[in-house]
Amino acid sequence: MKRAKSLFIVALLVVFAAAIAIAAENKGAKNSGGEKITVDGGSKGVVNFPHKIHQDELKDCNICHAKFPQELESIKKLKDKKELKKMQVMNEVCLKCHKAYKAEGKPKYGPINCNGCHGK
Ligand code: HEC
Ligand code: HEC
Ligand code: HEC
């Protein structure tokens, strides 16, 4: 009897854990963030970043989010904490890719000039 009871409890726990895992997964799938996000661009002016175009084009979130978490203003917070340098994301993520795509001769590569991103 005792054994059957503990088996039952174990089974319940397994079902419960699975439900939590599924809920967490659904939440992840839903929160893909805004289609357009205004990123602080310091003295050069805001960057109106087309998030969804990039998600659709690149598929892999970590191309960018390996450097900063999936939260609004996360880049600014990391810069304030000196965990990211000024213009580090701009140079090592954004421009790096746009320039590489251009050099590879890809037809679509995104802006390389300052005003293509800033103040628009
Ligand atoms: C080309 C770069 C890039 C890619 C790829 C990318 N993101 Fe983002 N994401 C950003 C930037 C930039 C921000 C804004 C960060 C800030 O405000 O400091 C952001 C912010 C977010 C936010 C918080 C903002 C909001 O509107 O809630 C979420 C959530 C997010 N991204 C999810 C995702 C997911 C999920 C993927 C993959 C499907 C993804 N991102 C792919 C660049 C990217
Ligand atoms: C592909 C888009 C893009 C282009 C092109 C671009 N920037 Fe940026 N820039 C950003 C983003 C995103 C940020 C905020 C993240 C960061 O600081 O790395 C930024 C931040 C900045 C900052 C603020 C840094 C701070 O923390 O105070 C300055 C200044 C700046 N850029 C100047 C320039 C100049 C000058 C050019 C042209 C030579 C340029 N940017 C081209 C996207 C771009
Ligand atoms: C791995 C490659 C890659 C990365 C990283 C990337 N981009 Fe782009 N970006 C592209 C491509 C490709 C396009 C052209 C998309 C199109 O025209 O459909 C583009 C287009 C753009 C455009 C122009 C969109 C339009 O409507 O014409 C802006 C602005 C831009 N990117 C800003 C940024 C900023 C800011 C970052 C960094 C936070 C960034 N990109 C990171 C590949 C990238």
CSV table of C-alpha atoms and ligand atoms in Angstrom, one decimal:
chain,number,residue,atom,x,y,z
A,1,MET,CA,0.0,0.0,0.0
A,2,LYS,CA,2.7,2.4,1.1
A,3,ARG,CA,4.6,1.7,-2.1
A,4,ALA,CA,1.6,2.3,-4.3
A,5,LYS,CA,0.9,5.6,-2.6
A,6,SER,CA,4.5,6.9,-3.2
A,7,LEU,CA,4.4,5.7,-6.8
A,8,PHE,CA,1.2,7.7,-7.2
A,9,ILE,CA,2.8,10.8,-5.7
A,10,VAL,CA,5.8,10.4,-8.0
A,11,ALA,CA,3.5,10.1,-11.0
A,12,LEU,CA,1.7,13.3,-10.0
A,13,LEU,CA,4.9,15.2,-9.7
A,14,VAL,CA,6.0,14.1,-13.2
A,15,VAL,CA,2.7,15.3,-14.6
A,16,PHE,CA,3.0,18.6,-12.8
A,17,ALA,CA,6.6,19.1,-13.9
A,18,ALA,CA,5.6,18.4,-17.5
A,19,ALA,CA,2.8,21.0,-17.3
A,20,ILE,CA,5.2,23.6,-16.1
A,21,ALA,CA,7.7,22.8,-18.8
A,22,ILE,CA,4.9,23.2,-21.5
A,23,ALA,CA,3.7,26.4,-20.0
A,24,ALA,CA,7.3,27.8,-20.0
A,25,GLU,CA,7.8,26.8,-23.6
A,26,ASN,CA,4.6,28.5,-24.7
A,27,LYS,CA,5.5,31.6,-22.9
A,28,GLY,CA,8.9,31.6,-24.7
A,29,ALA,CA,7.3,31.1,-28.1
A,30,LYS,CA,4.9,34.0,-27.6
A,31,ASN,CA,7.2,36.6,-26.2
A,32,SER,CA,9.1,37.5,-29.4
A,33,GLY,CA,9.2,41.2,-28.5
A,34,GLY,CA,8.1,44.2,-30.5
A,35,GLU,CA,8.1,44.4,-34.3
A,36,LYS,CA,10.0,47.7,-34.0
A,37,ILE,CA,12.1,48.7,-31.0
A,38,THR,CA,13.5,52.1,-30.3
A,39,VAL,CA,17.1,51.7,-29.1
A,40,ASP,CA,19.0,54.5,-27.3
A,41,GLY,CA,21.6,55.8,-29.8
A,42,GLY,CA,23.3,58.4,-27.5
A,43,SER,CA,24.3,61.7,-29.1
A,44,LYS,CA,23.8,60.4,-32.6
A,45,GLY,CA,20.0,59.9,-32.1
A,46,VAL,CA,17.7,57.0,-31.6
A,47,VAL,CA,17.8,53.9,-33.6
A,48,ASN,CA,14.4,52.6,-34.8
A,49,PHE,CA,15.3,49.0,-35.0
A,50,PRO,CA,13.1,46.7,-37.2
A,51,HIS,CA,13.1,43.7,-34.9
A,52,LYS,CA,10.7,41.5,-36.8
A,53,ILE,CA,12.4,41.9,-40.1
A,54,HIS,CA,15.6,40.6,-38.5
A,55,GLN,CA,13.9,37.7,-36.7
A,56,ASP,CA,12.3,36.5,-39.9
A,57,GLU,CA,15.5,37.0,-41.9
A,58,LEU,CA,18.0,35.5,-39.4
A,59,LYS,CA,15.9,32.9,-37.5
A,60,ASP,CA,18.5,32.6,-34.7
A,61,CYS,CA,17.8,34.9,-31.8
A,62,ASN,CA,21.2,34.4,-30.3
A,63,ILE,CA,23.0,36.2,-33.2
A,64,CYS,CA,22.1,39.3,-31.2
A,65,HIS,CA,20.8,38.1,-27.9
A,66,ALA,CA,24.1,36.3,-27.0
A,67,LYS,CA,25.3,39.8,-26.3
A,68,PHE,CA,22.3,41.2,-24.4
A,69,PRO,CA,19.1,39.7,-22.9
A,70,GLN,CA,15.7,39.7,-24.5
A,71,GLU,CA,14.5,42.8,-22.5
A,72,LEU,CA,13.8,46.4,-23.4
A,73,GLU,CA,16.7,48.7,-22.6
A,74,SER,CA,19.0,45.7,-21.9
A,75,ILE,CA,21.8,47.2,-24.0
A,76,LYS,CA,21.6,50.5,-22.1
A,77,LYS,CA,21.6,48.8,-18.8
A,78,LEU,CA,24.7,46.8,-19.7
A,79,LYS,CA,26.4,49.9,-21.0
A,80,ASP,CA,25.6,51.7,-17.7
A,81,LYS,CA,27.2,48.8,-15.8
A,82,LYS,CA,30.2,48.9,-18.2
A,83,GLU,CA,29.6,45.3,-19.2
A,84,LEU,CA,29.2,46.6,-22.8
A,85,LYS,CA,31.2,49.4,-24.3
A,86,LYS,CA,29.6,52.3,-26.1
A,87,MET,CA,28.9,51.3,-29.7
A,88,GLN,CA,30.0,47.7,-29.0
A,89,VAL,CA,26.7,46.2,-30.1
A,90,MET,CA,26.5,48.6,-33.0
A,91,ASN,CA,30.0,47.6,-34.2
A,92,GLU,CA,30.2,43.9,-33.2
A,93,VAL,CA,26.6,42.9,-34.0
A,94,CYS,CA,24.8,45.3,-36.3
A,95,LEU,CA,27.5,46.8,-38.5
A,96,LYS,CA,29.6,43.6,-38.5
A,97,CYS,CA,26.8,41.7,-40.2
A,98,HIS,CA,25.6,44.5,-42.6
A,99,LYS,CA,29.2,44.9,-43.8
A,100,ALA,CA,29.8,41.2,-44.2
A,101,TYR,CA,26.6,40.7,-46.1
A,102,LYS,CA,27.6,43.6,-48.4
A,103,ALA,CA,31.1,42.2,-48.9
A,104,GLU,CA,29.6,38.8,-49.8
A,105,GLY,CA,27.5,40.5,-52.4
A,106,LYS,CA,24.2,39.7,-50.8
A,107,PRO,CA,21.3,41.8,-52.3
A,108,LYS,CA,19.9,42.8,-48.9
A,109,TYR,CA,22.3,43.8,-46.2
A,110,GLY,CA,21.0,46.7,-44.2
A,111,PRO,CA,22.4,50.2,-43.6
A,112,ILE,CA,26.1,50.9,-43.1
A,113,ASN,CA,25.9,54.8,-43.1
A,114,CYS,CA,25.2,56.5,-39.7
A,115,ASN,CA,21.9,58.0,-40.8
A,116,GLY,CA,20.6,54.7,-42.1
A,117,CYS,CA,20.1,53.7,-38.5
A,118,HIS,CA,20.3,56.8,-36.4
A,119,GLY,CA,17.7,59.6,-36.1
A,120,LYS,CA,15.1,57.9,-38.3
B,1,HEC,C1,19.4,41.4,-35.2
B,1,HEC,C2,19.4,41.4,-33.8
B,1,HEC,C3,18.2,40.7,-33.1
B,1,HEC,C4,17.7,39.4,-33.3
B,1,HEC,C5,18.2,38.4,-34.3
B,1,HEC,C6,16.7,39.2,-32.3
B,1,HEC,N1,16.6,40.3,-31.5
B,1,HEC,FE1,15.3,40.6,-29.9
B,1,HEC,N2,16.1,42.4,-29.6
B,1,HEC,C7,17.1,43.1,-30.3
B,1,HEC,C8,17.3,44.4,-29.8
B,1,HEC,C9,18.3,45.4,-30.4
B,1,HEC,C10,16.4,44.6,-28.7
B,1,HEC,C11,16.3,45.8,-27.9
B,1,HEC,C12,17.2,45.8,-26.7
B,1,HEC,C13,17.2,47.1,-25.9
B,1,HEC,O1,16.2,47.7,-25.9
B,1,HEC,O2,18.3,47.4,-25.3
B,1,HEC,C14,15.7,43.3,-28.6
B,1,HEC,C15,14.7,43.1,-27.6
B,1,HEC,C16,14.0,41.9,-27.5
B,1,HEC,C17,12.9,41.7,-26.5
B,1,HEC,C18,12.5,42.7,-25.5
B,1,HEC,C19,11.7,43.8,-26.1
B,1,HEC,C20,10.3,43.7,-26.2
B,1,HEC,O3,9.7,44.3,-27.2
B,1,HEC,O4,9.7,43.0,-25.4
B,1,HEC,C21,12.5,40.4,-26.7
B,1,HEC,C22,11.4,39.7,-25.9
B,1,HEC,C23,13.2,39.8,-27.8
B,1,HEC,N3,14.1,40.8,-28.3
B,1,HEC,C24,13.0,38.6,-28.3
B,1,HEC,C25,13.7,38.1,-29.4
B,1,HEC,C26,13.5,36.7,-29.9
B,1,HEC,C27,12.5,35.7,-29.3
B,1,HEC,C28,14.3,36.6,-31.0
B,1,HEC,C29,14.4,35.4,-32.0
B,1,HEC,C30,13.2,34.9,-32.6
B,1,HEC,C31,15.0,37.8,-31.2
B,1,HEC,N4,14.6,38.7,-30.2
B,1,HEC,C32,15.9,38.1,-32.2
B,1,HEC,C33,17.8,42.5,-31.4
B,1,HEC,C34,17.5,41.2,-31.9
B,2,HEC,C1,23.3,49.3,-38.4
B,2,HEC,C2,22.9,50.4,-37.5
B,2,HEC,C3,23.8,51.5,-37.1
B,2,HEC,C4,24.6,52.2,-37.9
B,2,HEC,C5,24.8,52.2,-39.4
B,2,HEC,C6,25.3,53.1,-37.0
B,2,HEC,N1,24.9,52.9,-35.7
B,2,HEC,FE1,25.6,54.0,-34.1
B,2,HEC,N2,24.4,52.8,-32.9
B,2,HEC,C7,23.6,51.8,-33.3
B,2,HEC,C8,23.0,51.1,-32.2
B,2,HEC,C9,22.1,49.9,-32.2
B,2,HEC,C10,23.5,51.8,-31.0
B,2,HEC,C11,23.2,51.5,-29.5
B,2,HEC,C12,24.1,50.3,-29.1
B,2,HEC,C13,25.5,50.5,-28.9
B,2,HEC,O1,25.9,51.5,-28.3
B,2,HEC,O2,26.3,49.7,-29.3
B,2,HEC,C14,24.4,52.8,-31.5
B,2,HEC,C15,25.0,53.8,-30.7
B,2,HEC,C16,25.7,54.8,-31.1
B,2,HEC,C17,26.3,55.9,-30.3
B,2,HEC,C18,26.0,56.1,-28.8
B,2,HEC,C19,27.0,55.4,-28.0
B,2,HEC,C20,26.8,55.7,-26.5
B,2,HEC,O3,26.6,54.8,-25.7
B,2,HEC,O4,26.7,56.9,-26.1
B,2,HEC,C21,26.9,56.8,-31.1
B,2,HEC,C22,27.6,58.1,-30.7
B,2,HEC,C23,26.9,56.2,-32.5
B,2,HEC,N3,26.1,55.1,-32.4
B,2,HEC,C24,27.4,56.8,-33.6
B,2,HEC,C25,27.4,56.3,-34.9
B,2,HEC,C26,28.1,56.8,-36.0
B,2,HEC,C27,29.0,58.1,-36.0
B,2,HEC,C28,27.8,56.1,-37.1
B,2,HEC,C29,28.3,56.2,-38.5
B,2,HEC,C30,29.7,56.1,-38.7
B,2,HEC,C31,26.9,55.0,-36.6
B,2,HEC,N4,26.6,55.2,-35.3
B,2,HEC,C32,26.3,54.1,-37.4
B,2,HEC,C33,23.4,51.4,-34.6
B,2,HEC,C34,24.0,51.9,-35.7
B,3,HEC,C1,23.4,38.7,-39.1
B,3,HEC,C2,23.0,39.8,-39.9
B,3,HEC,C3,22.4,41.1,-39.2
B,3,HEC,C4,22.5,41.6,-38.0
B,3,HEC,C5,23.3,41.0,-36.8
B,3,HEC,C6,21.8,42.9,-38.0
B,3,HEC,N1,21.2,43.1,-39.2
B,3,HEC,FE1,20.1,44.8,-39.7
B,3,HEC,N2,19.7,43.9,-41.5
B,3,HEC,C7,20.2,42.7,-42.0
B,3,HEC,C8,19.7,42.4,-43.3
B,3,HEC,C9,20.0,41.2,-44.1
B,3,HEC,C10,18.9,43.5,-43.6
B,3,HEC,C11,18.0,43.8,-44.9
B,3,HEC,C12,16.6,43.2,-44.6
B,3,HEC,C13,15.7,43.6,-45.7
B,3,HEC,O1,15.9,44.5,-46.5
B,3,HEC,O2,14.7,42.9,-45.8
B,3,HEC,C14,18.9,44.5,-42.5
B,3,HEC,C15,18.3,45.7,-42.4
B,3,HEC,C16,18.4,46.6,-41.4
B,3,HEC,C17,17.7,47.9,-41.4
B,3,HEC,C18,16.9,48.5,-42.5
B,3,HEC,C19,15.5,47.9,-42.5
B,3,HEC,C20,14.7,48.5,-43.6
B,3,HEC,O3,13.5,48.6,-43.5
B,3,HEC,O4,15.2,48.9,-44.7
B,3,HEC,C21,18.1,48.5,-40.2
B,3,HEC,C22,17.7,49.9,-39.7
B,3,HEC,C23,18.9,47.6,-39.5
B,3,HEC,N3,19.1,46.4,-40.2
B,3,HEC,C24,19.4,47.8,-38.2
B,3,HEC,C25,20.1,46.9,-37.5
B,3,HEC,C26,20.6,47.1,-36.1
B,3,HEC,C27,20.4,48.3,-35.3
B,3,HEC,C28,21.2,45.9,-35.7
B,3,HEC,C29,21.9,45.6,-34.4
B,3,HEC,C30,21.0,45.7,-33.2
B,3,HEC,C31,21.2,45.0,-36.9
B,3,HEC,N4,20.5,45.6,-37.9
B,3,HEC,C32,21.7,43.7,-36.9
B,3,HEC,C33,21.1,41.9,-41.3
B,3,HEC,C34,21.5,42.0,-40.0
